[in-house]
PDB file of N, CA and C in Angstrom:
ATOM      1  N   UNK A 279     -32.794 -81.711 -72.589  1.00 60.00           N
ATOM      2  CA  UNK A 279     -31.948 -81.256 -71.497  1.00 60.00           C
ATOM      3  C   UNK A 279     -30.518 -81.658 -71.831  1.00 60.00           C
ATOM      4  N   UNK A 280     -29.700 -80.616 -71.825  1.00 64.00           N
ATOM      5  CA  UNK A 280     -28.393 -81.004 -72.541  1.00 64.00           C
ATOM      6  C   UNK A 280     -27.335 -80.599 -70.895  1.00 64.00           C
ATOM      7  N   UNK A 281     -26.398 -81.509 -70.493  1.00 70.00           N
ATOM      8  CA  UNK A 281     -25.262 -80.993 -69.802  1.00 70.00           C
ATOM      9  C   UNK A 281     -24.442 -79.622 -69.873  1.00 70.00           C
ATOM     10  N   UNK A 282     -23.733 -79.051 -68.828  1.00 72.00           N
ATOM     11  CA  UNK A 282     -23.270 -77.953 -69.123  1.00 72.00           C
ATOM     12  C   UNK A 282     -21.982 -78.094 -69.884  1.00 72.00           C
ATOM     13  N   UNK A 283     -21.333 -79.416 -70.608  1.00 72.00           N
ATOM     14  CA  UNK A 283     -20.288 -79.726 -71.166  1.00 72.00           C
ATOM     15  C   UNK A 283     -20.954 -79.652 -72.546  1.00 72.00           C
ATOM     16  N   UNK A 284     -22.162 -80.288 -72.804  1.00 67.00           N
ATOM     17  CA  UNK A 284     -22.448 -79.967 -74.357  1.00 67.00           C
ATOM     18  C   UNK A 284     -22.767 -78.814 -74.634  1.00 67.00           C
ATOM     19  N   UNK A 285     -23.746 -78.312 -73.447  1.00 63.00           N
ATOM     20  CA  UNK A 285     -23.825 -76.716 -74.198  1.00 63.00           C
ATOM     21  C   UNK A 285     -22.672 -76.099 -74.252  1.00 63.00           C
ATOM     22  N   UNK A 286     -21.491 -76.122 -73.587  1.00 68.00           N
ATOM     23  CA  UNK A 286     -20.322 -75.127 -73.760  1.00 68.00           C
ATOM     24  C   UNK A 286     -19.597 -75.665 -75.125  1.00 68.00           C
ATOM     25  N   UNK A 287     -19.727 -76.829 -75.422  1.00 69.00           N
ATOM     26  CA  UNK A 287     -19.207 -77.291 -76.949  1.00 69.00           C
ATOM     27  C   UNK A 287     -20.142 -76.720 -78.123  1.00 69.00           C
ATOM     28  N   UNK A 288     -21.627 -77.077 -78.091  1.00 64.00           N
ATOM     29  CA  UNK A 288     -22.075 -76.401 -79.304  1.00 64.00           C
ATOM     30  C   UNK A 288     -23.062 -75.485 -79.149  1.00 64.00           C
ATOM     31  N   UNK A 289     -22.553 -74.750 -77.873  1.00 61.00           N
ATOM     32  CA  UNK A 289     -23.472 -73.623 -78.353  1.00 61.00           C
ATOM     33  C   UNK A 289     -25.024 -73.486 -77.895  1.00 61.00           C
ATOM     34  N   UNK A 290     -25.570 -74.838 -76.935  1.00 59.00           N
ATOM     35  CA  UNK A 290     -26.635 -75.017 -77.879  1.00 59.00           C
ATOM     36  C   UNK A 290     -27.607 -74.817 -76.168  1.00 59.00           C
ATOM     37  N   UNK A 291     -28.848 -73.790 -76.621  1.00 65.00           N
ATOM     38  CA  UNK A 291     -29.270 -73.105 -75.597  1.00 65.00           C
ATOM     39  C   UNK A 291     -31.063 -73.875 -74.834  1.00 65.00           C
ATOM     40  N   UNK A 292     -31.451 -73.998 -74.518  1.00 64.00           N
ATOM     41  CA  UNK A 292     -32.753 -74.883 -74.052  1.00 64.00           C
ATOM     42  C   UNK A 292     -33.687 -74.115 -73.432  1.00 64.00           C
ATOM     43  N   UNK A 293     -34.575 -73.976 -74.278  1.00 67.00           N
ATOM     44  CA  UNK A 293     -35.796 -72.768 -73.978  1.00 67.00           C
ATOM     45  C   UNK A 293     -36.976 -73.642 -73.988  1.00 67.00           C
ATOM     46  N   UNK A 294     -38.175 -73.661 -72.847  1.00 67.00           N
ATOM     47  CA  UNK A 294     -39.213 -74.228 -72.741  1.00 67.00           C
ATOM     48  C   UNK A 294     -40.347 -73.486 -73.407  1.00 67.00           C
ATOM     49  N   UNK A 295     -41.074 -73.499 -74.165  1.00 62.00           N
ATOM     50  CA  UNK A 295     -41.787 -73.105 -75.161  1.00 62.00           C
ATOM     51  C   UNK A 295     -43.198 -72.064 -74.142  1.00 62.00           C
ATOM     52  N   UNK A 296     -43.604 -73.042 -72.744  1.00 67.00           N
ATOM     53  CA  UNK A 296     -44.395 -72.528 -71.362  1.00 67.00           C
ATOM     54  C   UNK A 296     -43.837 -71.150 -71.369  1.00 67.00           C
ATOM     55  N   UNK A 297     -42.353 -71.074 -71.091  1.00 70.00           N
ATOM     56  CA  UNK A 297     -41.836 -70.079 -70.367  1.00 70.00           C
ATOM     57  C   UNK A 297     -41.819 -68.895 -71.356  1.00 70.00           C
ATOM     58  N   UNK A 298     -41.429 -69.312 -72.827  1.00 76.00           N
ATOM     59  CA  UNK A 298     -41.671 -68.259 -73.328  1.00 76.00           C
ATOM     60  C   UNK A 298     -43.203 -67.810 -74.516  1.00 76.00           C
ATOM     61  N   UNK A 299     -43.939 -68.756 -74.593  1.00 86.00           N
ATOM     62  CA  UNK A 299     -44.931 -68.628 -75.280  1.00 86.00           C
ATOM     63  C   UNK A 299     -44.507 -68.385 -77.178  1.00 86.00           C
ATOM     64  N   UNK A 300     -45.679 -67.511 -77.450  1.00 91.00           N
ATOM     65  CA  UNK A 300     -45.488 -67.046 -79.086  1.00 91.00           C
ATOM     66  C   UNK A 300     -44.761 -65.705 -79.180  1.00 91.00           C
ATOM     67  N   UNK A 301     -45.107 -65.059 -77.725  1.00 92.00           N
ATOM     68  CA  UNK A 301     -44.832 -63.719 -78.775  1.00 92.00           C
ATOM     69  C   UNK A 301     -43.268 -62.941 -79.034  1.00 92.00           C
ATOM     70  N   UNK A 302     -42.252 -63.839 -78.290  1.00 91.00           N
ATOM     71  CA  UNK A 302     -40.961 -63.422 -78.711  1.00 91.00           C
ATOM     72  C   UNK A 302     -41.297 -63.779 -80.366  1.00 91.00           C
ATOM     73  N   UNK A 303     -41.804 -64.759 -80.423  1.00 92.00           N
ATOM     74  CA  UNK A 303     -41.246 -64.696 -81.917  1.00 92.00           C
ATOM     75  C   UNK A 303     -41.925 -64.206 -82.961  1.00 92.00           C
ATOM     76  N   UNK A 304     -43.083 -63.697 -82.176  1.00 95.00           N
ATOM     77  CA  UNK A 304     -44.472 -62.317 -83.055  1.00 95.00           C
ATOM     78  C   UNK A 304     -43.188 -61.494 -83.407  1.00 95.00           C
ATOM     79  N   UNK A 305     -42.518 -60.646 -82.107  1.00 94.00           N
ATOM     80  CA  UNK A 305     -41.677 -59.722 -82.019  1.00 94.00           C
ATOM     81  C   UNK A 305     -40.613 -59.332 -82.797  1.00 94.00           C
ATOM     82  N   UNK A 306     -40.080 -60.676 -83.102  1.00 94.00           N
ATOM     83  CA  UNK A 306     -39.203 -61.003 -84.249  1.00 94.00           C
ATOM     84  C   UNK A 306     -39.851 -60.380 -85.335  1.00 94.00           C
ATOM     85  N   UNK A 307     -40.498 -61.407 -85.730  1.00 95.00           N
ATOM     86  CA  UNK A 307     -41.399 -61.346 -87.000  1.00 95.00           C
ATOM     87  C   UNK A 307     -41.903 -59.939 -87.483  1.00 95.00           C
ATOM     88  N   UNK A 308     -42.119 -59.466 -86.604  1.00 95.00           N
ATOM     89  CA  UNK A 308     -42.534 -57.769 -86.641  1.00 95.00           C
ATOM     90  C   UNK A 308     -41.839 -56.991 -86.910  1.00 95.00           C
ATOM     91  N   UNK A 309     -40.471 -57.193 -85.880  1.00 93.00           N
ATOM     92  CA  UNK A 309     -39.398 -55.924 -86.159  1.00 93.00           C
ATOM     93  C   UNK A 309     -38.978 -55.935 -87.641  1.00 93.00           C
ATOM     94  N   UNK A 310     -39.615 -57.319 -88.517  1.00 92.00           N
ATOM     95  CA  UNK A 310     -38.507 -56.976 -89.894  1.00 92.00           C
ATOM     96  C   UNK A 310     -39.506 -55.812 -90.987  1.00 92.00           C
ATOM     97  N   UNK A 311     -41.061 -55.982 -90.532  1.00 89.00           N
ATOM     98  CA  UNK A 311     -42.119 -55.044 -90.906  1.00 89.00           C
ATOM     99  C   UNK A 311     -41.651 -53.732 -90.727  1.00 89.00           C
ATOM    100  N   UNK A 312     -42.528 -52.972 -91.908  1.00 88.00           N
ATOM    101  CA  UNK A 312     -42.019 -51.605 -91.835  1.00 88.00           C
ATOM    102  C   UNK A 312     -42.757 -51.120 -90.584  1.00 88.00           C
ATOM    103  N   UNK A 313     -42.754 -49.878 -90.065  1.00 89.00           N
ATOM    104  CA  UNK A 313     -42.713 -49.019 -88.383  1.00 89.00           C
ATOM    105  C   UNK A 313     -44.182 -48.603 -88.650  1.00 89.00           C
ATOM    106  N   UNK A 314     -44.900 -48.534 -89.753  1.00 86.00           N
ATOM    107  CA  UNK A 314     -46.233 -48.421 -89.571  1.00 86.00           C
ATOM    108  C   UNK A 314     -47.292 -49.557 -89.698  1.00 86.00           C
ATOM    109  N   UNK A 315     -46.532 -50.729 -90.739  1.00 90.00           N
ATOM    110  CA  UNK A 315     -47.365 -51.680 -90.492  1.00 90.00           C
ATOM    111  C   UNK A 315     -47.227 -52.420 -89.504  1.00 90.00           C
ATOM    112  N   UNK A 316     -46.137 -52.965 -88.600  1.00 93.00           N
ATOM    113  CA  UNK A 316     -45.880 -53.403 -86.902  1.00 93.00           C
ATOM    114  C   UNK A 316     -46.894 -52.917 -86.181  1.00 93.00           C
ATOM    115  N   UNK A 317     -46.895 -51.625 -86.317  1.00 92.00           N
ATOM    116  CA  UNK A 317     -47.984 -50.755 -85.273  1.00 92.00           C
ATOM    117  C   UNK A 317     -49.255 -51.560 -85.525  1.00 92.00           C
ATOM    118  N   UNK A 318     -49.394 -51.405 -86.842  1.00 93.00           N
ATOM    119  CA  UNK A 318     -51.163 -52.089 -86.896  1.00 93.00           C
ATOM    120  C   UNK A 318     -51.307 -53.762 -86.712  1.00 93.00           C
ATOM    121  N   UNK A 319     -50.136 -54.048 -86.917  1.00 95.00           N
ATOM    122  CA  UNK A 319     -50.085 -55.777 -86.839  1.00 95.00           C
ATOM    123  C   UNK A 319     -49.736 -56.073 -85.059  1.00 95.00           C
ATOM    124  N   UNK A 320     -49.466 -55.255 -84.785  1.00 95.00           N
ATOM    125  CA  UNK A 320     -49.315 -55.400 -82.888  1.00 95.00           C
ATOM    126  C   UNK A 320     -50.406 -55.249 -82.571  1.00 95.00           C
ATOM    127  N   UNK A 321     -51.235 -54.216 -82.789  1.00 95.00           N
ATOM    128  CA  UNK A 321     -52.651 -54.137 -82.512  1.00 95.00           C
ATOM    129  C   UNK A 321     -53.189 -55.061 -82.032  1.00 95.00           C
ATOM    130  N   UNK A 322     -53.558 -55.692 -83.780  1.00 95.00           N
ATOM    131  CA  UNK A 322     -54.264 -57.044 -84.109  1.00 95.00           C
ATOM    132  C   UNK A 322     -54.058 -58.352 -83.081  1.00 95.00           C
ATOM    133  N   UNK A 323     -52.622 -58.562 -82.842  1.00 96.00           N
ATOM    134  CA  UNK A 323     -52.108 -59.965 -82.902  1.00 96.00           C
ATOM    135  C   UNK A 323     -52.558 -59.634 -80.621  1.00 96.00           C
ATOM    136  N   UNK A 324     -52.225 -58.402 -80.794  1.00 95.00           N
ATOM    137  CA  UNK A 324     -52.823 -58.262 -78.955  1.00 95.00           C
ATOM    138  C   UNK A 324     -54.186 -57.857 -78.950  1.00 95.00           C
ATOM    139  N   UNK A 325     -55.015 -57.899 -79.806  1.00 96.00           N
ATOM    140  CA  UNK A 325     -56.092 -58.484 -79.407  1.00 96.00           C
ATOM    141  C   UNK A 325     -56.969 -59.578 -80.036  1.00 96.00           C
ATOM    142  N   UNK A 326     -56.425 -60.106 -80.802  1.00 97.00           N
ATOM    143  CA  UNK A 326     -56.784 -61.300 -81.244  1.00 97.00           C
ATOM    144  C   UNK A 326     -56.461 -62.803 -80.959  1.00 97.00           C
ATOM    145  N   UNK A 327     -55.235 -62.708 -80.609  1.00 96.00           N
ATOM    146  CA  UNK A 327     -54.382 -64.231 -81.061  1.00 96.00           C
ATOM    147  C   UNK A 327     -54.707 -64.885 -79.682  1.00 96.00           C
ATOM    148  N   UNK A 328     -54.897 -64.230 -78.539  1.00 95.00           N
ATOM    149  CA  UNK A 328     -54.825 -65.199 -77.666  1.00 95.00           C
ATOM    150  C   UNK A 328     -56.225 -65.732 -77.604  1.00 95.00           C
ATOM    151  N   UNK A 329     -57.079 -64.666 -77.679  1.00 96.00           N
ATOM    152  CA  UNK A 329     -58.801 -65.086 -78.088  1.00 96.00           C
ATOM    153  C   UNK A 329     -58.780 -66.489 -78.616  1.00 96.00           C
ATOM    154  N   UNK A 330     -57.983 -66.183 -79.983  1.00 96.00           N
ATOM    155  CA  UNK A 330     -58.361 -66.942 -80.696  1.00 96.00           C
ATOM    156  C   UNK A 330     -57.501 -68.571 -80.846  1.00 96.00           C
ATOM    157  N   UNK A 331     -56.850 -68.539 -80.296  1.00 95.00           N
ATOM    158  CA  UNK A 331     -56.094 -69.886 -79.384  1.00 95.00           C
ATOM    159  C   UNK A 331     -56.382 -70.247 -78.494  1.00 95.00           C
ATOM    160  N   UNK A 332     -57.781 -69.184 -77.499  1.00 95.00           N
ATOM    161  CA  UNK A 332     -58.353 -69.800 -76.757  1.00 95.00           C
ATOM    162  C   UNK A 332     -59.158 -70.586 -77.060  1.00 95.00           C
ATOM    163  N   UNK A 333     -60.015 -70.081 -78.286  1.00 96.00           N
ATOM    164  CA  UNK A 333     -61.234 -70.456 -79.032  1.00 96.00           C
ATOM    165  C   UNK A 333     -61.128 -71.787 -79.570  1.00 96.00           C
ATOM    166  N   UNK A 334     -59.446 -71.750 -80.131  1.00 94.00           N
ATOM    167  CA  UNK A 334     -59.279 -73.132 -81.103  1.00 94.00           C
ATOM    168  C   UNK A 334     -59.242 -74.176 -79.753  1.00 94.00           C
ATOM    169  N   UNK A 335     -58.229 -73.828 -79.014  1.00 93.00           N
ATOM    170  CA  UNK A 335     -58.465 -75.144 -77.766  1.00 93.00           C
ATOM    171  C   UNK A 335     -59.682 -75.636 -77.255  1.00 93.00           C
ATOM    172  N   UNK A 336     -60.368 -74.463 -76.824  1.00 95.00           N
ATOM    173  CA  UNK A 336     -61.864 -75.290 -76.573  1.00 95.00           C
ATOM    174  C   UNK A 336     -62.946 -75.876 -77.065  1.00 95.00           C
ATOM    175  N   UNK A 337     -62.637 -74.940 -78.592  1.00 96.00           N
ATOM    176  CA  UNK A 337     -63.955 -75.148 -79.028  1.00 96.00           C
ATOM    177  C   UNK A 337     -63.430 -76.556 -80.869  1.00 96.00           C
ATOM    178  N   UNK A 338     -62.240 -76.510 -81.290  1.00 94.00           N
ATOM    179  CA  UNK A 338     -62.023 -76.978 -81.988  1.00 94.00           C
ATOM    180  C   UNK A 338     -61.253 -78.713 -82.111  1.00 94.00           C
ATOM    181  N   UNK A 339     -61.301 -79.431 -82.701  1.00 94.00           N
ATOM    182  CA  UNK A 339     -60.728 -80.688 -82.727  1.00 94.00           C
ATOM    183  C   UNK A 339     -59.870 -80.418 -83.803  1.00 94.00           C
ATOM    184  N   UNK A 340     -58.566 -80.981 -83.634  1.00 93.00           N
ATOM    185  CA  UNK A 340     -57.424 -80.623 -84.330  1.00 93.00           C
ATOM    186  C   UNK A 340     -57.284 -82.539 -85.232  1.00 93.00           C
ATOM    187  N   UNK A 341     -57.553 -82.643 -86.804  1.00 94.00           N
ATOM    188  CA  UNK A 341     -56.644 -84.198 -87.010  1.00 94.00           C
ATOM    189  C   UNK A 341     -55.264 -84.200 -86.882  1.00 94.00           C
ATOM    190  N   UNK A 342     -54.418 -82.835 -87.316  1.00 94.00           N
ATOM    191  CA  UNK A 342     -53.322 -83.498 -86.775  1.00 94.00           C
ATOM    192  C   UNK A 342     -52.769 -82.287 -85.651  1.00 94.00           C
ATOM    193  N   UNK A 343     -52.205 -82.315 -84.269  1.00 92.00           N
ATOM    194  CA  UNK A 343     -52.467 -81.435 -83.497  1.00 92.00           C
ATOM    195  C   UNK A 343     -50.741 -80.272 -83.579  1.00 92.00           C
ATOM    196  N   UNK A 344     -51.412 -79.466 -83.325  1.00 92.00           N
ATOM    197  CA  UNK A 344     -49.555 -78.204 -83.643  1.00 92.00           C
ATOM    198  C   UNK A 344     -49.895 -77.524 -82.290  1.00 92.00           C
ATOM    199  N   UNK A 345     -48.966 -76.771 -81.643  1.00 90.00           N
ATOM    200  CA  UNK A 345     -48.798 -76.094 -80.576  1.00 90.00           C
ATOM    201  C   UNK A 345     -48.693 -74.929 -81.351  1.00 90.00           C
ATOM    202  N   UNK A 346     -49.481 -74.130 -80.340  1.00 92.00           N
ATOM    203  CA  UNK A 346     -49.344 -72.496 -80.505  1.00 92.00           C
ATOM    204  C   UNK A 346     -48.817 -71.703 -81.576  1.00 92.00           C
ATOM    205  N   UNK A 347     -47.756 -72.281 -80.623  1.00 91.00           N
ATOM    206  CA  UNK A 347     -46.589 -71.442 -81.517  1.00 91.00           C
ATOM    207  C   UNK A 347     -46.297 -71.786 -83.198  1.00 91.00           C
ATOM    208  N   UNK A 348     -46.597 -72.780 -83.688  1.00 92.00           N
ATOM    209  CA  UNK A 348     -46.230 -73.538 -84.469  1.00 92.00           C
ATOM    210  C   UNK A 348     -47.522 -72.752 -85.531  1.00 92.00           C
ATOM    211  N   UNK A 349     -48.658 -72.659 -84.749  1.00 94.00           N
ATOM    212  CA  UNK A 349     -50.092 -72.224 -85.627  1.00 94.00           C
ATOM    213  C   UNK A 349     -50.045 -70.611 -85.874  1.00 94.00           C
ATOM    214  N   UNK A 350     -49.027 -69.954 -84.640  1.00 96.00           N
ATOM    215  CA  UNK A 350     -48.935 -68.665 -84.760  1.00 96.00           C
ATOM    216  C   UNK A 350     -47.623 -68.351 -86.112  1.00 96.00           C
ATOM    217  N   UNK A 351     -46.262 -69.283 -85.502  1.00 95.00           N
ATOM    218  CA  UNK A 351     -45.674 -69.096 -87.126  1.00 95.00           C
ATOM    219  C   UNK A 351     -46.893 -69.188 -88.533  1.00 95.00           C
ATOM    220  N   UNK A 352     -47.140 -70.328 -88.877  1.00 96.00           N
ATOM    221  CA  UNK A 352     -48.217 -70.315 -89.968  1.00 96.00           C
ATOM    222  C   UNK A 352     -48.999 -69.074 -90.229  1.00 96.00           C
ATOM    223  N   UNK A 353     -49.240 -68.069 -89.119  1.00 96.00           N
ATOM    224  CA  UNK A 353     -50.284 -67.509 -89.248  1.00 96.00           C
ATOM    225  C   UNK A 353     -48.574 -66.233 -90.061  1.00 96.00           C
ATOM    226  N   UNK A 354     -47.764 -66.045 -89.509  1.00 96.00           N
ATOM    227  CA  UNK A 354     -47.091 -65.144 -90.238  1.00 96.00           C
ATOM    228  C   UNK A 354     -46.334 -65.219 -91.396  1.00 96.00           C
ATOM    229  N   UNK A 355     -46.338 -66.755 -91.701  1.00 96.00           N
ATOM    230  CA  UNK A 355     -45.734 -67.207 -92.966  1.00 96.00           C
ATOM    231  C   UNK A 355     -47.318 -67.032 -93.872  1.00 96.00           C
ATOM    232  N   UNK A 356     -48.213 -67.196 -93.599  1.00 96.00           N
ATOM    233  CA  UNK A 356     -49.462 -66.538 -94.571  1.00 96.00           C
ATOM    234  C   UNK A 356     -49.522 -65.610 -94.807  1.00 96.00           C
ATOM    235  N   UNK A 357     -49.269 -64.640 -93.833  1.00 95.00           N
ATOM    236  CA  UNK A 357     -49.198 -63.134 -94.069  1.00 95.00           C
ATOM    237  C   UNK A 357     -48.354 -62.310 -95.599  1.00 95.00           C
ATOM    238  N   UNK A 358     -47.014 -63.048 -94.948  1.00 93.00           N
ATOM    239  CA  UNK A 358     -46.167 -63.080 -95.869  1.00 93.00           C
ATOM    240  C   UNK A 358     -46.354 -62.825 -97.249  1.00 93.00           C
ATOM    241  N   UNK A 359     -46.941 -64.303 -97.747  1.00 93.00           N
ATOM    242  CA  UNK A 359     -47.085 -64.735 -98.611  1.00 93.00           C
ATOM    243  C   UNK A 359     -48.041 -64.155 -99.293  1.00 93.00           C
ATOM    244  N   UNK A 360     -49.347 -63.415 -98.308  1.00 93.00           N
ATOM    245  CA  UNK A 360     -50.350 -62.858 -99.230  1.00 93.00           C
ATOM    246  C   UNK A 360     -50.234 -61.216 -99.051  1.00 93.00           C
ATOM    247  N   UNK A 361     -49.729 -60.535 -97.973  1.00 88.00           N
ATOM    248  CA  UNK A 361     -49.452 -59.822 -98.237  1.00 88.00           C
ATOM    249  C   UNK A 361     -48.766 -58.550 -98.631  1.00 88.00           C
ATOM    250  N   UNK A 362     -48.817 -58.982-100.148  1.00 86.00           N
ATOM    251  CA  UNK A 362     -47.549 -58.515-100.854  1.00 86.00           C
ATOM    252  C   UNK A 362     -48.163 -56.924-101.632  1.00 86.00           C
ATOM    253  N   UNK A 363     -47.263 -55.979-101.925  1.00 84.00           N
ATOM    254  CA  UNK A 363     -47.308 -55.015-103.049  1.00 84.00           C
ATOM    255  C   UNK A 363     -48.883 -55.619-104.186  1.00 84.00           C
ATOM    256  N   UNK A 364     -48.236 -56.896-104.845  1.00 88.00           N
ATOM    257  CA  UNK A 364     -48.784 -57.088-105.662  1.00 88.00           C
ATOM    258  C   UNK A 364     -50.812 -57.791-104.793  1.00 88.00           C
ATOM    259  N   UNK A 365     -50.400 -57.379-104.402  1.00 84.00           N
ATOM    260  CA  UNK A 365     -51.918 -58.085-103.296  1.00 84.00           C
ATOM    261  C   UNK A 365     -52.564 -57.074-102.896  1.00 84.00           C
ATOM    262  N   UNK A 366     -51.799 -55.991-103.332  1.00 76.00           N
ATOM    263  CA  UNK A 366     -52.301 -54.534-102.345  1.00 76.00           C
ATOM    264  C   UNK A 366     -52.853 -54.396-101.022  1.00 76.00           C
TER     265      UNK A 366
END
């Protein structure tokens, strides 16, 4: 929680992670995808991801524990990484 004197010095904005969840930053992540693979990766991620963050909370024990959002980045920095041209 920053004063309205520091935020007007740097800028600096305070977003509760509740309020906005993962998928602004699915959204992100998407728009840089080309217009046909978004389509199929929106699909997926609306009907999967919340399933499956339901699934991990209840049914899984975490050793070291990450929020949501943090497991949903990972899940698009994998993507990334594997799927490439050369990955077909």
């Amino acid at each position: 929680v920053a004063s309205p004197a520091t935020v007007s010095r740097c800028g600096m904005v305070y977003n509760d992670y509740s309020d906005l969840t993962w998928k602004p930053y699915v959204q992100s992540w998407m728009e840089k995808r080309q217009k046909a693979e978004m389509n199929h990766l929106k699909q997926l991620f609306d009907r999967y991801i919340d399933k499956t963050l339901t699934f991990k909370k209840t049914h899984c024990k975490e050793l070291v524990p990450i929020t949501e959002l943090n497991g949903v980045a990972s899940l698009c920095r994998l993507y990334d990484s594997l799927a490439t041209p050369e990955n077909g």
